[in-house]
PDB file of C-alpha atoms in Angstrom:
ATOM      1  CA  UNK A   1       4.895-135.714  35.971  1.00  0.00           C
ATOM      2  CA  UNK A   2       3.279-132.358  36.385  1.00  0.00           C
ATOM      3  CA  UNK A   3       1.701-130.423  39.199  1.00  0.00           C
ATOM      4  CA  UNK A   4      -2.033-130.318  38.711  1.00  0.00           C
ATOM      5  CA  UNK A   5      -3.332-126.781  39.112  1.00  0.00           C
ATOM      6  CA  UNK A   6      -6.708-125.820  37.687  1.00  0.00           C
ATOM      7  CA  UNK A   7      -6.183-124.870  34.022  1.00  0.00           C
ATOM      8  CA  UNK A   8      -2.388-125.194  34.391  1.00  0.00           C
ATOM      9  CA  UNK A   9       0.287-127.878  34.632  1.00  0.00           C
ATOM     10  CA  UNK A  10       3.798-127.335  35.946  1.00  0.00           C
ATOM     11  CA  UNK A  11       6.543-129.760  34.949  1.00  0.00           C
ATOM     12  CA  UNK A  12       9.447-130.409  37.336  1.00  0.00           C
ATOM     13  CA  UNK A  13      12.977-129.279  36.556  1.00  0.00           C
ATOM     14  CA  UNK A  14      15.103-132.108  35.172  1.00  0.00           C
ATOM     15  CA  UNK A  15      18.523-130.420  34.875  1.00  0.00           C
ATOM     16  CA  UNK A  16      20.363-127.244  35.884  1.00  0.00           C
ATOM     17  CA  UNK A  17      23.557-125.969  34.224  1.00  0.00           C
ATOM     18  CA  UNK A  18      25.887-123.034  33.633  1.00  0.00           C
ATOM     19  CA  UNK A  19      26.150-121.604  30.116  1.00  0.00           C
ATOM     20  CA  UNK A  20      28.160-118.780  28.536  1.00  0.00           C
ATOM     21  CA  UNK A  21      25.323-117.433  26.390  1.00  0.00           C
ATOM     22  CA  UNK A  22      22.369-118.482  24.244  1.00  0.00           C
ATOM     23  CA  UNK A  23      24.633-120.142  21.660  1.00  0.00           C
ATOM     24  CA  UNK A  24      26.193-122.492  24.246  1.00  0.00           C
ATOM     25  CA  UNK A  25      22.904-123.081  26.073  1.00  0.00           C
ATOM     26  CA  UNK A  26      21.827-126.698  25.433  1.00  0.00           C
ATOM     27  CA  UNK A  27      18.676-127.476  23.469  1.00  0.00           C
ATOM     28  CA  UNK A  28      15.556-127.712  25.673  1.00  0.00           C
ATOM     29  CA  UNK A  29      17.159-125.475  28.346  1.00  0.00           C
ATOM     30  CA  UNK A  30      15.827-122.088  29.459  1.00  0.00           C
ATOM     31  CA  UNK A  31      18.467-119.421  30.105  1.00  0.00           C
ATOM     32  CA  UNK A  32      17.827-117.096  33.074  1.00  0.00           C
ATOM     33  CA  UNK A  33      19.005-113.747  31.678  1.00  0.00           C
ATOM     34  CA  UNK A  34      17.140-111.376  34.028  1.00  0.00           C
ATOM     35  CA  UNK A  35      16.590-111.580  37.782  1.00  0.00           C
ATOM     36  CA  UNK A  36      13.142-111.239  39.332  1.00  0.00           C
ATOM     37  CA  UNK A  37      13.981-107.682  40.351  1.00  0.00           C
ATOM     38  CA  UNK A  38      15.001-106.669  36.811  1.00  0.00           C
ATOM     39  CA  UNK A  39      18.818-106.859  36.952  1.00  0.00           C
ATOM     40  CA  UNK A  40      20.944-108.680  34.377  1.00  0.00           C
ATOM     41  CA  UNK A  41      21.589-112.238  35.583  1.00  0.00           C
ATOM     42  CA  UNK A  42      25.081-112.383  34.064  1.00  0.00           C
ATOM     43  CA  UNK A  43      27.460-113.971  36.578  1.00  0.00           C
ATOM     44  CA  UNK A  44      30.947-112.523  36.149  1.00  0.00           C
ATOM     45  CA  UNK A  45      34.110-113.531  37.972  1.00  0.00           C
ATOM     46  CA  UNK A  46      35.514-110.021  38.261  1.00  0.00           C
ATOM     47  CA  UNK A  47      34.740-106.424  37.381  1.00  0.00           C
ATOM     48  CA  UNK A  48      37.250-106.376  34.486  1.00  0.00           C
ATOM     49  CA  UNK A  49      35.846-109.445  32.723  1.00  0.00           C
ATOM     50  CA  UNK A  50      33.753-108.757  29.649  1.00  0.00           C
ATOM     51  CA  UNK A  51      32.033-112.121  29.482  1.00  0.00           C
ATOM     52  CA  UNK A  52      30.275-114.033  32.180  1.00  0.00           C
ATOM     53  CA  UNK A  53      27.935-116.960  32.428  1.00  0.00           C
ATOM     54  CA  UNK A  54      24.283-117.665  33.098  1.00  0.00           C
ATOM     55  CA  UNK A  55      22.245-120.214  34.970  1.00  0.00           C
ATOM     56  CA  UNK A  56      19.910-122.332  32.841  1.00  0.00           C
ATOM     57  CA  UNK A  57      17.506-125.203  33.462  1.00  0.00           C
ATOM     58  CA  UNK A  58      15.557-127.858  31.581  1.00  0.00           C
ATOM     59  CA  UNK A  59      12.135-129.420  32.028  1.00  0.00           C
ATOM     60  CA  UNK A  60      12.656-132.095  29.369  1.00  0.00           C
ATOM     61  CA  UNK A  61      11.340-135.341  30.867  1.00  0.00           C
ATOM     62  CA  UNK A  62      12.834-137.741  28.305  1.00  0.00           C
ATOM     63  CA  UNK A  63      15.805-138.564  30.567  1.00  0.00           C
ATOM     64  CA  UNK A  64      13.540-140.001  33.267  1.00  0.00           C
ATOM     65  CA  UNK A  65      15.170-137.972  36.068  1.00  0.00           C
ATOM     66  CA  UNK A  66      14.016-134.930  38.060  1.00  0.00           C
ATOM     67  CA  UNK A  67      15.784-132.479  40.368  1.00  0.00           C
ATOM     68  CA  UNK A  68      14.536-133.164  43.895  1.00  0.00           C
ATOM     69  CA  UNK A  69      16.728-130.596  45.683  1.00  0.00           C
ATOM     70  CA  UNK A  70      19.171-127.742  45.048  1.00  0.00           C
ATOM     71  CA  UNK A  71      21.987-126.741  47.422  1.00  0.00           C
ATOM     72  CA  UNK A  72      24.887-124.294  47.452  1.00  0.00           C
ATOM     73  CA  UNK A  73      28.161-125.461  48.949  1.00  0.00           C
ATOM     74  CA  UNK A  74      31.409-123.585  49.507  1.00  0.00           C
ATOM     75  CA  UNK A  75      34.704-124.729  48.027  1.00  0.00           C
ATOM     76  CA  UNK A  76      35.731-126.039  51.474  1.00  0.00           C
ATOM     77  CA  UNK A  77      32.670-128.273  51.922  1.00  0.00           C
ATOM     78  CA  UNK A  78      32.384-131.758  50.486  1.00  0.00           C
ATOM     79  CA  UNK A  79      29.509-132.476  48.155  1.00  0.00           C
ATOM     80  CA  UNK A  80      26.530-134.057  49.986  1.00  0.00           C
ATOM     81  CA  UNK A  81      25.790-137.733  49.352  1.00  0.00           C
ATOM     82  CA  UNK A  82      23.456-138.184  46.376  1.00  0.00           C
ATOM     83  CA  UNK A  83      24.179-134.737  44.904  1.00  0.00           C
ATOM     84  CA  UNK A  84      26.203-133.698  41.852  1.00  0.00           C
ATOM     85  CA  UNK A  85      27.651-130.428  40.607  1.00  0.00           C
ATOM     86  CA  UNK A  86      25.646-128.858  37.814  1.00  0.00           C
ATOM     87  CA  UNK A  87      26.958-129.193  34.250  1.00  0.00           C
ATOM     88  CA  UNK A  88      28.923-126.441  32.520  1.00  0.00           C
ATOM     89  CA  UNK A  89      28.222-125.599  28.867  1.00  0.00           C
ATOM     90  CA  UNK A  90      30.748-122.824  28.359  1.00  0.00           C
ATOM     91  CA  UNK A  91      32.813-121.293  25.598  1.00  0.00           C
ATOM     92  CA  UNK A  92      36.447-122.443  25.399  1.00  0.00           C
ATOM     93  CA  UNK A  93      38.650-120.921  28.130  1.00  0.00           C
ATOM     94  CA  UNK A  94      35.594-119.735  30.104  1.00  0.00           C
ATOM     95  CA  UNK A  95      35.298-120.943  33.697  1.00  0.00           C
ATOM     96  CA  UNK A  96      32.796-120.773  36.514  1.00  0.00           C
ATOM     97  CA  UNK A  97      33.918-119.588  39.937  1.00  0.00           C
ATOM     98  CA  UNK A  98      34.351-122.523  42.308  1.00  0.00           C
ATOM     99  CA  UNK A  99      34.011-120.534  45.578  1.00  0.00           C
ATOM    100  CA  UNK A 100      30.338-121.452  45.802  1.00  0.00           C
ATOM    101  CA  UNK A 101      29.042-124.371  43.773  1.00  0.00           C
ATOM    102  CA  UNK A 102      25.474-125.232  42.854  1.00  0.00           C
ATOM    103  CA  UNK A 103      24.623-128.897  43.483  1.00  0.00           C
ATOM    104  CA  UNK A 104      21.471-130.782  42.576  1.00  0.00           C
ATOM    105  CA  UNK A 105      20.038-134.105  43.609  1.00  0.00           C
ATOM    106  CA  UNK A 106      18.803-136.035  40.568  1.00  0.00           C
ATOM    107  CA  UNK A 107      16.388-138.899  41.188  1.00  0.00           C
ATOM    108  CA  UNK A 108      14.247-141.145  38.959  1.00  0.00           C
ATOM    109  CA  UNK A 109      10.801-139.701  38.231  1.00  0.00           C
ATOM    110  CA  UNK A 110       8.950-142.613  39.817  1.00  0.00           C
ATOM    111  CA  UNK A 111      10.902-142.518  43.089  1.00  0.00           C
ATOM    112  CA  UNK A 112       9.579-139.165  44.385  1.00  0.00           C
ATOM    113  CA  UNK A 113       6.314-137.261  44.369  1.00  0.00           C
ATOM    114  CA  UNK A 114       7.868-133.854  45.189  1.00  0.00           C
ATOM    115  CA  UNK A 115      10.493-132.117  43.060  1.00  0.00           C
ATOM    116  CA  UNK A 116      11.928-128.704  42.202  1.00  0.00           C
ATOM    117  CA  UNK A 117       9.376-127.017  39.946  1.00  0.00           C
ATOM    118  CA  UNK A 118      11.137-123.692  39.328  1.00  0.00           C
ATOM    119  CA  UNK A 119      14.312-121.748  40.084  1.00  0.00           C
ATOM    120  CA  UNK A 120      14.699-117.979  40.156  1.00  0.00           C
ATOM    121  CA  UNK A 121      17.379-115.398  40.863  1.00  0.00           C
ATOM    122  CA  UNK A 122      17.210-112.033  42.604  1.00  0.00           C
ATOM    123  CA  UNK A 123      19.930-109.395  42.738  1.00  0.00           C
ATOM    124  CA  UNK A 124      18.968-108.085  46.155  1.00  0.00           C
ATOM    125  CA  UNK A 125      19.153-110.347  49.168  1.00  0.00           C
ATOM    126  CA  UNK A 126      16.393-108.379  50.924  1.00  0.00           C
ATOM    127  CA  UNK A 127      13.819-109.242  48.263  1.00  0.00           C
ATOM    128  CA  UNK A 128      11.625-112.212  49.193  1.00  0.00           C
ATOM    129  CA  UNK A 129       9.891-114.443  46.665  1.00  0.00           C
ATOM    130  CA  UNK A 130       6.556-115.820  47.810  1.00  0.00           C
ATOM    131  CA  UNK A 131       6.237-119.629  47.701  1.00  0.00           C
ATOM    132  CA  UNK A 132       9.983-120.005  46.985  1.00  0.00           C
ATOM    133  CA  UNK A 133      12.671-121.398  49.280  1.00  0.00           C
ATOM    134  CA  UNK A 134      15.918-119.510  49.801  1.00  0.00           C
ATOM    135  CA  UNK A 135      18.834-121.654  48.586  1.00  0.00           C
ATOM    136  CA  UNK A 136      21.671-119.173  49.166  1.00  0.00           C
ATOM    137  CA  UNK A 137      23.826-116.339  47.872  1.00  0.00           C
ATOM    138  CA  UNK A 138      25.948-117.176  44.860  1.00  0.00           C
ATOM    139  CA  UNK A 139      28.295-114.695  43.141  1.00  0.00           C
ATOM    140  CA  UNK A 140      26.234-111.617  44.041  1.00  0.00           C
ATOM    141  CA  UNK A 141      22.820-113.144  43.353  1.00  0.00           C
ATOM    142  CA  UNK A 142      20.304-114.972  45.509  1.00  0.00           C
ATOM    143  CA  UNK A 143      19.152-118.390  44.299  1.00  0.00           C
ATOM    144  CA  UNK A 144      15.571-119.504  45.048  1.00  0.00           C
ATOM    145  CA  UNK A 145      13.744-122.732  44.283  1.00  0.00           C
ATOM    146  CA  UNK A 146      10.105-123.742  44.365  1.00  0.00           C
ATOM    147  CA  UNK A 147       9.306-127.322  45.311  1.00  0.00           C
ATOM    148  CA  UNK A 148       6.006-129.052  44.971  1.00  0.00           C
ATOM    149  CA  UNK A 149       4.205-132.287  44.219  1.00  0.00           C
ATOM    150  CA  UNK A 150       3.737-133.601  40.723  1.00  0.00           C
ATOM    151  CA  UNK A 151       1.856-136.577  39.375  1.00  0.00           C
ATOM    152  CA  UNK A 152       3.188-139.169  36.990  1.00  0.00           C
ATOM    153  CA  UNK A 153       1.162-139.655  33.846  1.00  0.00           C
ATOM    154  CA  UNK A 154      -0.943-142.783  33.488  1.00  0.00           C
ATOM    155  CA  UNK A 155       1.051-145.278  31.402  1.00  0.00           C
ATOM    156  CA  UNK A 156      -0.365-145.653  27.921  1.00  0.00           C
ATOM    157  CA  UNK A 157      -0.988-149.161  26.602  1.00  0.00           C
ATOM    158  CA  UNK A 158       0.826-150.022  23.404  1.00  0.00           C
ATOM    159  CA  UNK A 159      -1.535-150.413  20.460  1.00  0.00           C
ATOM    160  CA  UNK A 160      -1.690-154.033  19.352  1.00  0.00           C
ATOM    161  CA  UNK A 161      -3.065-155.854  16.406  1.00  0.00           C
ATOM    162  CA  UNK A 162      -5.553-158.121  18.110  1.00  0.00           C
ATOM    163  CA  UNK A 163      -6.169-160.345  15.086  1.00  0.00           C
ATOM    164  CA  UNK A 164      -2.505-161.434  14.947  1.00  0.00           C
ATOM    165  CA  UNK A 165      -2.377-162.079  18.682  1.00  0.00           C
ATOM    166  CA  UNK A 166      -5.545-164.177  18.563  1.00  0.00           C
ATOM    167  CA  UNK A 167      -4.217-166.067  15.552  1.00  0.00           C
ATOM    168  CA  UNK A 168      -1.124-167.045  17.534  1.00  0.00           C
ATOM    169  CA  UNK A 169      -3.326-168.432  20.308  1.00  0.00           C
ATOM    170  CA  UNK A 170      -5.574-170.408  17.986  1.00  0.00           C
ATOM    171  CA  UNK A 171      -5.669-174.196  18.390  1.00  0.00           C
ATOM    172  CA  UNK A 172      -6.781-174.683  14.786  1.00  0.00           C
ATOM    173  CA  UNK A 173      -3.323-174.268  13.319  1.00  0.00           C
ATOM    174  CA  UNK A 174      -0.986-177.039  14.391  1.00  0.00           C
ATOM    175  CA  UNK A 175       2.625-176.021  14.452  1.00  0.00           C
ATOM    176  CA  UNK A 176       4.969-178.305  12.538  1.00  0.00           C
ATOM    177  CA  UNK A 177       7.101-180.485  14.760  1.00  0.00           C
ATOM    178  CA  UNK A 178      10.809-180.298  14.180  1.00  0.00           C
ATOM    179  CA  UNK A 179      13.057-183.269  14.909  1.00  0.00           C
ATOM    180  CA  UNK A 180      15.300-182.887  17.908  1.00  0.00           C
ATOM    181  CA  UNK A 181      18.851-181.952  17.019  1.00  0.00           C
ATOM    182  CA  UNK A 182      21.891-182.427  19.205  1.00  0.00           C
ATOM    183  CA  UNK A 183      23.261-179.184  20.569  1.00  0.00           C
ATOM    184  CA  UNK A 184      26.820-180.037  19.489  1.00  0.00           C
ATOM    185  CA  UNK A 185      26.762-182.319  16.420  1.00  0.00           C
ATOM    186  CA  UNK A 186      30.580-182.636  16.242  1.00  0.00           C
ATOM    187  CA  UNK A 187      30.730-184.207  19.678  1.00  0.00           C
ATOM    188  CA  UNK A 188      28.447-187.053  18.575  1.00  0.00           C
ATOM    189  CA  UNK A 189      30.492-187.674  15.441  1.00  0.00           C
ATOM    190  CA  UNK A 190      33.675-188.135  17.481  1.00  0.00           C
ATOM    191  CA  UNK A 191      32.161-190.825  19.782  1.00  0.00           C
TER     192      UNK A 191
END
């Protein structure tokens, strides 16, 4: 479940979400607070608003799902088949703008060998990120994703107590025979 690079492993992204701040950011998620070009990555709905929201992502593999693709859709477009809107972990009364929505395609780990490995933001649309794919402009920022192959780990065998398993297979210990019992004793009493 990780990209094999000499001396380095990269885990795929398993979830993407919106969050109000570090206190509402879910456990095991990484909050993107600064863009690649050094600007604050605080999405705000308008100039007068004091609070905004941030993009965050997780690489926690316990759910068994990975993000295989990221797309931006406008409020007039229907969500593509197999995609879902990203979750929102916001403070009460906070909302995310719905003009452009971030959608992800979540798939089981074993069903794909390529997934989204990283997402980044830039504040300037002219800045290019090497080895990243342009996803689109969202609320004044540019969203990028990096896709790549990853390998599933080799399944580990469960440790077993061999002596007990062999004992169960032994022919030396006869098992006591139980008399056959009717499945419904009341039925036989009525006849």
